[in-house]
Amino acid sequence: MEEVTIKDIARLCGVGVSTVSRAINNHPDINPETRDHILNIIKEYNYIPNNSARNLKRTESKTIAILVKAIDNPFFSSMIRVFEKEIKYERFDFFLQHIDNNQDEIEVAIGLAKEKKLMGIVFLGGFSEHSEEALRQLKVPFVVSTVELDNSVEDCLYSFVSVDDKRESRRLADYLIGLGHRRIALLSAQKDDESIGRLRMEGYKSALSQHGIPIDEDLIVYTPKDCEVYSRRSGYVMMQQLMEREKDFTAVIAISDMVAVGACKAVFENGRRVPEDYSIAGFDGLPETFYYEPSITTIKQPLEEIAESSIKNLFYMIRHEEKAPNKKFEGELLKRESTRKIG
Amino acid sequence: MEEVTIKDIARLCGVGVSTVSRAINNHPDINPETRDHILNIIKEYNYIPNNSARNLKRTESKTIAILVKAIDNPFFSSMIRVFEKEIKYERFDFFLQHIDNNQDEIEVAIGLAKEKKLMGIVFLGGFSEHSEEALRQLKVPFVVSTVELDNSVEDCLYSFVSVDDKRESRRLADYLIGLGHRRIALLSAQKDDESIGRLRMEGYKSALSQHGIPIDEDLIVYTPKDCEVYSRRSGYVMMQQLMEREKDFTAVIAISDMVAVGACKAVFENGRRVPEDYSIAGFDGLPETFYYEPSITTIKQPLEEIAESSIKNLFYMIRHEEKAPNKKFEGELLKRESTRKIG
């Protein structure tokens, strides 16, 4: 007996192929009765809605690509290990490629998907805004890992797994406010950031507003264009700029742990102390912050869980040809020596 | 006209194929007259001794693999970028794979070489001792990057590029001795280390001996089996052990920068200071040591030059089918705040 196709099901149900697809993918835009009817027919005819699984038999390539922005971020190393392990366990091949900050990740991915006949992609690190048109040109399922994004483009199999950057950043600001700080500076991403940087800033602003603390734009410093974003050097440069402004402040939230490390160094070189003169907090939970002197208060991201969930989502999309749900993990506030109670 | 083969040349010269190969590779074990005769015949018949170049036309695969031990060592990230760029520039494909500390890198490489039809391999990071037999089974040219090794196995196309670990380590110890230190401890690799760890220890011992300072085995701490070697945690644990021994010492050489960072943290947690109580120096030149407080004295390895030279050597071996010369680069002693003059 020949294999039943999605076209057969559509014909049997008297609907179009796209409606069958909606039923399979549990799309909200379908009449529930129509959906149930289609799902019954699917069951009856034993149709397996899994083109990818069939593709697997046809092609030799079984490669998953990991595309990493900023490969030298220690943040990603433990995650790459998880991806590698899980991909091998599922007997797929693993392909790692670095993307420069000035490259368009979707363009790179589209080229690579064709060249390597990829089965799926994990984007790790920065992920910019892309048009629906661009996203649709990427014909393989993909997961964006550690970055939250709008997931509403249809006919495009993707999802994201991350922490709730806004909520976690708010939590960190809340903690500093709870320690008595009112004049809290922010060492931010670049001014035009529309990704993690923006979300973390929103969390910071939201915490201040909730406590009736006015936002002082002079206490927000943006990563200069000539600094790599999230780097130690950017933190060092931004903290120097902030101190030169001669504004009052008692605490600093850095957009990442590496930025916090750079900021601490600028404080020391200025002959001041952490936390006696300034409380400084980071974000990410890198091991480096534990070993720094003083140890640095930070939000720890559950990187291995995020990696595991990302790859699980990707395999789900490859096998079921439907979007996997986005997932947001909780971070953990690590209260350490770089922040202190005042007033 | 059919292409001239190495067999044709051997027949024309009245020698064996291996002798022709020796002449091409400028092997010392060949009579100079025979060599000149062979090289003249080669020129006359326009023979191109480059099987790999011809292989390139025959096969679709043009992949170079980078096998990395300890991918989360920030040390390697900048090097991986160089490899990726150079490999792309030469229009080869780039394949990165992580090797666990407990895996045999040659076994992994042999499997991968067949599976991916590799053109060449770069080993980055730890490289253990291997039998000649094992090395000969790896049929593709390879370069060992950042690790010095014995390169005498014949019929096997490989070379290494590194700093002279023994000399650089001696230079660091000399510097501490010049500052007045006599009781200098060493936080070392694992006890059975036969690679970088051993070389750096030899440099340390040689400097002490040259200055008439006896080696005190109680001042040498080895990385415990349950710690990842060269890690911050190993430095932290070893420094705690060293302080518990209650031996006199004024300076510490750590086998790597990350070990130095961990050691500093252990000192601080013990309520002591760097460099007032102990001078501490690292090895590698990671950016982290500049941002640490105090900044850490270290030997900076020219990582990008090592990477460039490694990949150049690999392409040379692929194209010319002869060993490329090993290369040892000079490091740079960065004198910083974590070490001070005493006495």
XYZ file of C-alpha atoms in Angstrom:
686
model
C 0.000 0.000 0.000
C 1.240 3.430 -0.895
C 1.952 5.876 1.849
C -0.879 8.302 2.598
C 0.065 11.910 1.831
C -1.202 15.187 3.202
C -2.929 15.726 -0.151
C -4.867 12.475 0.281
C -6.040 13.614 3.691
C -7.089 17.003 2.316
C -9.070 15.316 -0.450
C -10.701 12.850 1.963
C -11.724 15.705 4.266
C -12.815 18.003 1.480
C -10.490 20.798 2.634
C -7.261 22.381 1.424
C -3.778 21.183 2.348
C -3.158 24.296 4.467
C -6.227 23.483 6.583
C -4.928 19.976 7.223
C -1.625 21.513 8.206
C -3.396 23.863 10.617
C -5.251 20.970 12.191
C -2.004 19.067 12.667
C -0.239 22.048 14.135
C -3.153 22.905 16.415
C -3.361 26.342 14.872
C -5.860 28.713 16.569
C -7.209 29.812 13.162
C -9.290 26.708 12.509
C -12.824 25.710 13.356
C -12.606 23.124 16.191
C -15.106 20.788 14.489
C -13.157 20.862 11.235
C -9.980 20.166 13.177
C -11.449 17.175 14.989
C -12.818 15.775 11.734
C -9.404 16.086 10.066
C -7.594 14.524 13.027
C -9.999 11.569 12.954
C -9.378 10.978 9.261
C -5.642 11.230 9.889
C -5.904 8.580 12.575
C -8.129 6.342 10.476
C -5.783 6.371 7.485
C -2.710 6.128 9.669
C -1.175 9.232 8.115
C 2.130 10.267 9.705
C 2.455 14.028 9.356
C 6.177 13.988 9.368
C 7.858 14.926 6.146
C 11.151 15.405 7.889
C 11.188 11.886 9.196
C 10.696 10.697 5.644
C 13.334 13.079 4.387
C 15.712 11.454 6.798
C 15.461 8.248 4.850
C 15.935 9.940 1.514
C 18.982 11.980 2.201
C 22.376 11.185 3.595
C 22.776 14.463 5.411
C 21.629 14.546 8.997
C 23.333 17.694 10.079
C 22.292 20.187 12.726
C 24.151 23.486 12.675
C 24.892 25.616 15.707
C 25.476 29.225 14.693
C 27.180 31.166 17.448
C 27.615 34.904 17.748
C 30.638 35.790 19.882
C 32.145 32.312 20.173
C 34.637 33.633 22.724
C 31.901 34.339 25.214
C 32.523 31.766 27.962
C 28.792 31.896 28.421
C 28.260 29.637 25.424
C 30.900 26.988 25.963
C 28.956 24.880 28.427
C 25.929 25.120 26.154
C 27.867 23.986 23.089
C 28.886 20.864 24.989
C 25.246 20.067 25.674
C 24.262 20.587 22.050
C 27.082 18.385 20.854
C 26.164 15.606 23.267
C 22.443 15.645 22.512
C 22.948 15.859 18.758
C 25.284 12.879 18.828
C 22.880 10.967 21.042
C 20.177 11.454 18.410
C 22.702 10.284 15.826
C 22.738 13.514 13.922
C 25.888 15.318 12.802
C 26.962 18.462 14.526
C 28.244 21.529 12.722
C 29.443 24.610 14.570
C 29.977 27.941 12.893
C 30.822 31.334 14.232
C 28.927 34.422 13.030
C 30.519 37.831 13.199
C 28.608 40.659 14.799
C 28.291 42.413 11.457
C 26.953 39.368 9.598
C 23.259 38.775 8.995
C 22.617 35.473 10.762
C 19.594 34.620 8.625
C 21.529 35.121 5.391
C 24.325 32.910 6.693
C 21.775 30.312 7.772
C 19.952 30.266 4.444
C 23.203 29.667 2.576
C 24.355 27.027 4.988
C 21.016 25.206 5.011
C 21.313 24.683 1.259
C 25.012 23.923 1.171
C 25.000 21.433 4.038
C 21.438 20.208 3.502
C 20.804 21.006 7.139
C 18.008 19.378 9.139
C 17.866 22.196 11.676
C 19.654 25.144 13.203
C 20.280 26.492 16.681
C 21.118 30.189 16.868
C 23.140 30.935 19.956
C 23.700 34.467 21.175
C 22.560 37.707 19.601
C 19.664 37.474 17.182
C 18.599 40.637 15.411
C 15.195 41.643 14.119
C 14.423 40.070 10.751
C 11.607 40.574 8.266
C 8.961 37.872 7.930
C 10.117 37.448 4.362
C 13.672 36.691 5.440
C 12.553 34.234 8.107
C 10.334 32.406 5.631
C 13.268 31.873 3.299
C 14.903 29.733 5.933
C 13.259 26.429 5.112
C 14.583 24.395 8.035
C 13.344 24.423 11.637
C 15.356 26.592 13.992
C 15.593 27.486 17.647
C 16.904 30.764 18.999
C 18.698 30.013 22.237
C 19.096 32.540 25.093
C 17.301 35.281 23.145
C 13.619 36.071 23.380
C 11.900 37.057 20.131
C 8.620 37.525 18.369
C 7.488 34.116 17.237
C 4.380 34.907 15.250
C 5.608 34.432 11.670
C 3.549 31.647 10.149
C 4.763 28.878 7.850
C 8.100 29.074 9.567
C 9.158 26.481 12.110
C 10.941 28.202 14.945
C 10.825 28.936 18.634
C 13.028 30.438 21.305
C 14.287 29.347 24.720
C 15.689 31.909 27.152
C 15.270 33.457 30.563
C 12.752 36.258 30.945
C 15.388 38.958 30.617
C 13.055 41.774 31.562
C 11.785 40.046 34.683
C 15.251 38.954 35.818
C 16.692 42.406 35.276
C 13.815 43.877 37.286
C 14.549 41.415 40.056
C 18.174 42.512 40.181
C 17.185 46.197 40.326
C 14.606 45.384 43.010
C 17.340 43.765 45.061
C 19.575 46.844 44.856
C 16.636 49.106 45.740
C 15.945 46.813 48.696
C 19.537 47.408 49.854
C 18.745 51.127 49.996
C 20.073 52.266 46.621
C 18.169 55.001 44.787
C 20.771 56.313 42.362
C 21.371 53.205 40.245
C 23.285 53.470 36.973
C 22.952 51.101 34.021
C 25.824 50.010 31.779
C 23.809 49.038 28.768
C 24.142 47.450 25.331
C 24.386 49.632 22.236
C 21.801 52.363 21.903
C 19.984 50.735 18.974
C 19.812 47.287 20.625
C 16.449 45.640 20.041
C 17.146 42.344 21.717
C 18.430 41.292 25.145
C 19.859 44.752 25.788
C 16.492 46.414 25.380
C 14.708 43.837 27.578
C 17.228 44.178 30.396
C 16.911 47.956 30.228
C 13.125 47.684 30.393
C 13.450 45.554 33.532
C 15.721 48.146 35.121
C 13.372 51.025 34.246
C 10.314 49.129 35.369
C 11.808 48.394 38.810
C 12.773 52.036 39.304
C 9.340 53.243 38.234
C 7.558 50.790 40.534
C 9.490 52.243 43.451
C 8.801 55.815 42.390
C 12.423 56.459 41.446
C 12.709 58.773 38.428
C 14.728 57.508 35.458
C 17.851 59.658 35.047
C 19.122 59.277 31.490
C 22.521 60.567 32.647
C 22.902 57.358 34.645
C 22.442 55.178 31.565
C 25.577 54.530 29.519
C 25.466 52.790 26.152
C 28.155 50.510 24.729
C 30.261 52.600 22.335
C 30.198 51.497 18.708
C 33.881 50.589 18.780
C 33.516 48.170 21.711
C 32.371 44.604 21.434
C 29.032 44.439 23.185
C 28.911 42.495 26.506
C 32.729 42.540 26.715
C 34.978 43.376 29.667
C 36.461 46.239 27.704
C 33.038 47.786 27.069
C 32.356 47.711 30.826
C 35.697 49.318 31.545
C 35.098 52.115 29.029
C 31.482 52.741 30.072
C 32.368 52.912 33.764
C 35.102 55.441 33.050
C 32.578 57.542 31.122
C 30.068 57.275 33.939
C 32.552 58.401 36.598
C 33.605 61.331 34.397
C 30.020 62.573 34.344
C 30.374 63.343 38.075
C 26.775 62.426 38.795
C 25.805 60.935 42.136
C 25.201 57.209 42.103
C 25.768 54.391 44.576
C 25.065 51.297 42.476
C 25.622 50.016 38.953
C 23.812 47.313 37.009
C 25.950 45.944 34.210
C 24.263 44.348 31.217
C 26.471 41.246 31.581
C 29.015 39.709 33.954
C 31.927 40.578 31.701
C 30.747 44.195 31.626
C 30.600 44.126 35.441
C 34.197 42.860 35.613
C 35.387 45.656 33.322
C 33.436 48.193 35.401
C 35.024 46.996 38.660
C 38.482 47.397 37.134
C 37.718 50.990 36.108
C 36.595 51.725 39.686
C 39.825 50.296 41.151
C 41.980 52.225 38.707
C 40.140 55.354 39.813
C 41.278 54.630 43.377
C 37.788 53.744 44.573
C 36.360 50.546 46.002
C 33.667 47.976 45.316
C 31.250 47.772 47.150
C 32.263 50.581 49.573
C 32.031 53.316 46.940
C 29.846 51.590 44.366
C 27.802 48.420 44.476
C 28.159 46.636 41.127
C 26.037 43.765 39.809
C 26.299 41.686 36.648
C 24.057 39.339 34.695
C 24.650 35.766 33.457
C 26.234 33.857 36.341
C 29.640 33.135 34.784
C 32.158 31.274 36.988
C 34.491 34.245 36.593
C 32.218 36.310 38.883
C 32.685 33.845 41.745
C 36.479 34.079 41.496
C 36.604 37.835 41.087
C 37.604 39.880 44.143
C 35.114 40.941 45.367
C 32.816 38.199 44.113
C 30.140 39.741 41.904
C 26.387 39.737 42.527
C 24.644 38.436 39.417
C 21.655 36.666 37.900
C 22.595 33.111 37.036
C 21.059 31.795 33.841
C 20.344 28.037 33.812
C 22.476 27.555 30.724
C 22.431 23.788 30.542
C 18.661 23.645 30.943
C 18.288 26.290 28.254
C 20.563 24.291 25.958
C 18.728 21.022 26.610
C 15.350 22.580 26.073
C 16.554 24.315 22.892
C 17.759 21.132 21.278
C 14.660 19.241 22.410
C 12.505 21.890 20.772
C 14.507 21.620 17.585
C 14.117 17.850 17.369
C 10.414 18.225 18.082
C 10.038 20.610 15.157
C 12.095 18.405 12.857
C 10.004 15.364 13.721
C 6.535 16.830 14.019
C 6.719 19.695 11.559
C 5.029 22.050 13.945
C 6.256 24.868 16.113
C 7.493 23.864 19.522
C 6.360 26.146 22.328
C 8.709 28.915 23.404
C 10.156 28.452 26.836
C 11.299 30.935 29.464
C 13.380 29.727 32.381
C 13.864 31.365 35.747
C 17.213 32.798 36.669
C 18.750 32.735 40.125
C 19.846 35.859 41.999
C 23.328 35.229 43.442
C 23.858 37.740 46.264
C 27.583 38.312 46.644
C 30.212 40.739 47.922
C 30.138 43.366 45.168
C 26.843 44.852 46.410
C 26.113 46.205 49.899
C 23.379 47.751 52.007
C 23.518 51.538 52.339
C 21.777 54.362 54.178
C 49.702 12.824 -22.295
C 49.156 10.887 -19.106
C 50.181 12.427 -15.861
C 53.610 11.364 -14.581
C 53.385 9.406 -11.319
C 55.854 8.888 -8.526
C 56.252 5.297 -9.788
C 57.316 6.552 -13.207
C 59.944 8.757 -11.578
C 61.220 5.845 -9.473
C 61.484 3.635 -12.570
C 63.242 6.365 -14.566
C 65.745 6.896 -11.744
C 66.237 3.219 -11.056
C 65.316 3.638 -7.370
C 62.389 2.754 -5.125
C 59.340 4.954 -4.557
C 60.384 5.636 -0.969
C 63.709 7.020 -2.179
C 61.904 9.419 -4.513
C 59.734 10.442 -1.595
C 62.830 11.087 0.508
C 64.357 13.211 -2.227
C 61.166 15.275 -2.487
C 60.929 15.721 1.247
C 64.608 16.590 1.585
C 65.056 13.753 4.018
C 68.527 13.558 5.657
C 68.712 9.801 5.011
C 69.497 10.038 1.316
C 72.704 10.291 -0.653
C 72.954 13.899 -1.935
C 73.930 12.766 -5.459
C 70.974 10.406 -5.660
C 68.740 13.216 -4.442
C 69.995 15.660 -7.054
C 69.583 13.088 -9.789
C 65.999 12.382 -8.747
C 65.143 16.069 -8.480
C 66.511 16.646 -11.981
C 64.379 13.852 -13.399
C 61.359 15.243 -11.560
C 61.980 18.637 -13.140
C 62.584 17.186 -16.579
C 59.359 15.186 -16.580
C 57.396 17.959 -14.942
C 56.219 15.701 -12.161
C 54.156 17.483 -9.498
C 54.722 15.665 -6.225
C 51.377 16.592 -4.825
C 48.906 13.778 -4.470
C 46.716 15.856 -2.239
C 46.298 18.548 -4.857
C 45.145 15.877 -7.267
C 42.897 14.394 -4.624
C 41.271 17.760 -4.356
C 39.998 17.440 -7.886
C 38.737 13.925 -7.377
C 36.760 14.353 -4.225
C 34.049 16.708 -3.166
C 35.183 16.916 0.425
C 37.576 19.686 1.269
C 37.196 19.644 4.983
C 39.698 20.595 7.650
C 38.796 19.554 11.179
C 39.762 21.427 14.320
C 39.721 19.107 17.329
C 39.664 21.065 20.571
C 40.276 19.800 24.061
C 38.578 22.008 26.651
C 36.492 24.141 24.302
C 35.500 26.373 27.196
C 39.060 27.560 27.655
C 38.901 31.221 26.582
C 42.444 30.657 25.464
C 41.278 28.928 22.299
C 38.474 31.174 21.175
C 40.617 33.758 19.438
C 42.559 30.956 17.772
C 39.419 29.260 16.480
C 38.452 32.520 14.798
C 41.787 32.592 12.994
C 41.450 28.973 11.864
C 37.951 29.579 10.602
C 39.005 32.663 8.640
C 42.088 31.089 7.067
C 40.301 27.869 6.178
C 37.517 29.794 4.481
C 40.030 31.965 2.685
C 41.602 28.832 1.230
C 38.107 27.711 0.245
C 38.160 24.652 2.445
C 35.342 23.639 4.777
C 35.758 24.019 8.480
C 34.661 21.428 10.999
C 35.006 21.968 14.728
C 34.706 19.180 17.254
C 35.255 19.064 20.958
C 37.241 16.233 22.539
C 36.686 15.274 26.145
C 39.658 14.963 28.443
C 39.111 11.222 28.731
C 38.909 10.630 24.977
C 41.859 9.467 22.888
C 42.306 12.280 20.376
C 44.029 10.073 17.802
C 41.218 7.526 17.860
C 38.670 10.286 17.416
C 40.747 11.747 14.586
C 41.144 8.441 12.747
C 37.388 7.866 12.834
C 36.613 11.400 11.767
C 39.186 11.393 8.961
C 37.414 8.447 7.345
C 33.879 9.590 8.037
C 34.363 13.159 6.821
C 37.085 12.370 4.266
C 39.184 15.038 5.939
C 42.028 16.814 4.178
C 43.774 17.726 7.404
C 43.430 18.207 11.138
C 44.468 20.785 13.711
C 44.669 19.531 17.286
C 44.170 22.378 19.705
C 44.963 22.019 23.381
C 46.148 18.971 25.250
C 47.814 16.279 23.177
C 48.859 13.099 24.936
C 51.671 10.731 24.136
C 50.763 8.316 21.356
C 52.484 5.265 19.926
C 54.104 5.510 16.505
C 51.652 2.877 15.360
C 48.673 4.998 16.372
C 50.094 8.109 14.731
C 50.736 6.223 11.476
C 47.110 5.153 11.320
C 46.105 8.753 10.947
C 46.484 9.097 7.201
C 45.911 12.831 6.884
C 48.354 15.645 7.669
C 47.916 17.225 11.078
C 49.282 20.060 13.171
C 49.371 20.119 16.941
C 48.778 23.688 18.024
C 50.080 25.149 21.331
C 51.634 21.832 22.387
C 55.225 20.803 21.804
C 55.786 17.157 20.952
C 58.198 14.633 19.558
C 57.969 14.870 15.814
C 60.209 12.059 14.680
C 57.677 9.467 13.534
C 58.316 8.856 9.842
C 55.726 8.365 7.123
C 53.410 10.554 9.097
C 52.779 14.154 8.076
C 52.631 16.299 11.167
C 54.265 19.149 12.989
C 53.622 21.345 16.011
C 53.495 25.076 16.674
C 53.762 26.409 20.213
C 55.772 28.595 22.539
C 58.837 27.088 24.173
C 56.999 26.257 27.382
C 60.120 25.301 29.278
C 62.002 28.452 28.354
C 59.042 30.752 29.056
C 58.379 29.119 32.394
C 62.043 29.523 33.303
C 61.834 33.182 32.348
C 58.885 33.678 34.691
C 60.687 31.956 37.567
C 63.814 34.015 36.815
C 61.735 37.158 37.101
C 60.386 36.171 40.533
C 63.873 35.245 41.706
C 65.050 38.647 40.453
C 62.393 40.240 42.681
C 64.037 38.561 45.664
C 61.877 35.450 46.020
C 63.570 32.203 47.056
C 60.632 30.147 48.348
C 58.573 29.825 45.150
C 55.710 27.337 44.998
C 54.357 25.733 41.835
C 50.679 24.949 41.191
C 51.154 22.276 38.586
C 49.205 20.078 36.179
C 48.363 16.499 37.133
C 51.210 14.384 38.438
C 51.371 12.132 35.369
C 51.330 15.019 32.884
C 53.738 14.431 30.010
C 52.949 17.498 27.982
C 52.802 21.236 28.687
C 52.578 20.629 32.424
C 55.858 18.761 32.491
C 57.645 21.342 30.339
C 56.517 24.234 32.504
C 57.629 22.369 35.601
C 61.028 21.722 34.034
C 61.395 25.441 33.354
C 60.551 26.234 36.970
C 63.018 23.666 38.313
C 65.734 24.724 35.915
C 65.490 28.388 36.989
C 65.670 27.461 40.665
C 68.653 25.181 40.094
C 70.505 27.810 38.080
C 70.182 30.187 41.024
C 71.262 27.536 43.516
C 67.818 27.290 45.098
C 67.002 23.731 46.195
C 63.775 22.178 44.845
C 61.354 21.630 47.723
C 58.783 19.025 46.660
C 56.461 20.301 49.411
C 56.109 23.517 47.452
C 54.868 21.692 44.356
C 51.134 20.971 44.257
C 49.589 18.780 41.573
C 46.109 19.178 40.120
C 43.825 16.693 41.893
C 42.275 14.025 39.687
C 38.778 15.370 40.300
C 39.618 18.870 39.053
C 39.705 19.924 35.451
C 43.299 20.706 34.663
C 44.188 24.402 34.042
C 40.838 25.486 35.549
C 40.116 28.231 38.086
C 38.739 25.636 40.455
C 41.929 23.585 40.331
C 43.930 26.703 41.273
C 41.566 27.429 44.127
C 41.835 23.886 45.491
C 45.620 23.643 45.065
C 46.231 26.986 46.767
C 44.104 25.910 49.736
C 46.161 22.716 49.978
C 49.393 24.666 49.759
C 48.421 27.066 52.550
C 47.339 24.143 54.745
C 50.845 22.695 54.481
C 52.076 25.677 56.520
C 55.351 25.848 54.652
C 57.099 29.156 54.122
C 56.759 30.605 50.660
C 56.494 34.123 49.241
C 55.625 33.492 45.597
C 53.519 31.123 43.517
C 53.781 30.192 39.848
C 50.502 28.883 38.521
C 50.547 26.576 35.527
C 47.954 28.776 33.759
C 46.183 32.112 34.153
C 42.947 30.475 35.227
C 44.835 28.548 37.904
C 46.353 31.859 39.057
C 42.879 33.431 39.347
C 41.640 30.513 41.448
C 44.757 30.721 43.618
C 44.239 34.445 44.262
C 40.668 33.778 45.362
C 41.821 31.148 47.850
C 44.330 33.645 49.281
C 41.631 36.310 49.701
C 39.233 33.866 51.361
C 42.045 33.023 53.768
C 42.169 36.700 54.751
C 45.529 37.282 53.105
C 46.583 39.580 50.297
C 48.151 39.457 46.838
C 50.954 40.544 46.412
C 51.583 41.676 50.031
C 51.475 38.133 51.441
C 52.091 36.141 48.261
C 53.220 37.125 44.796
C 51.234 35.100 42.253
C 51.972 34.708 38.539
C 50.086 32.925 35.766
C 50.816 31.726 32.253
C 48.972 32.358 28.953
C 48.159 36.061 28.862
C 44.354 35.839 28.964
C 42.472 39.189 29.007
C 40.926 38.105 32.317
C 44.298 38.647 34.034
C 44.350 42.310 33.032
C 40.900 42.901 34.534
C 41.542 40.952 37.719
C 42.268 42.941 40.882
C 45.205 42.930 41.303
C 46.137 42.498 37.646
C 48.097 39.267 37.261
C 51.711 38.902 36.086
C 51.815 36.366 33.280
C 53.519 35.086 30.133
C 51.509 36.120 27.105
C 51.396 33.552 24.337
C 51.118 34.990 20.802
C 47.931 33.030 20.143
C 47.010 34.513 16.803
C 50.510 34.010 15.421
C 50.479 30.426 16.672
C 47.113 29.864 15.005
C 48.227 31.428 11.726
C 51.431 29.458 11.658
C 49.593 26.227 12.518
C 47.152 26.507 9.673
C 49.894 27.577 7.283
C 51.865 24.465 8.233
C 48.824 22.314 7.651
C 48.204 23.684 4.179
C 51.865 23.256 3.395
C 51.708 19.583 4.320
C 48.487 19.048 2.388
C 49.967 20.646 -0.727
C 53.540 19.426 -0.626
C 53.149 16.059 1.073
C 56.092 16.691 3.314
C 56.468 17.641 6.922
C 56.367 21.334 7.653
C 58.981 22.508 10.172
C 57.917 22.788 13.802
C 57.777 26.320 15.080
C 58.325 27.780 18.536
C 57.242 31.334 19.218
C 58.449 33.660 21.949
C 56.117 34.650 24.730
C 56.010 38.040 26.400
C 56.452 38.565 30.137
C 53.729 40.918 31.364
C 54.871 42.393 34.697
C 51.805 43.378 36.691
C 50.499 44.064 40.185
C 50.180 40.502 41.504
C 53.952 40.139 42.004
C 56.225 42.403 44.072
C 59.820 42.890 45.116
C 60.735 41.545 48.555
C 63.631 41.480 50.995
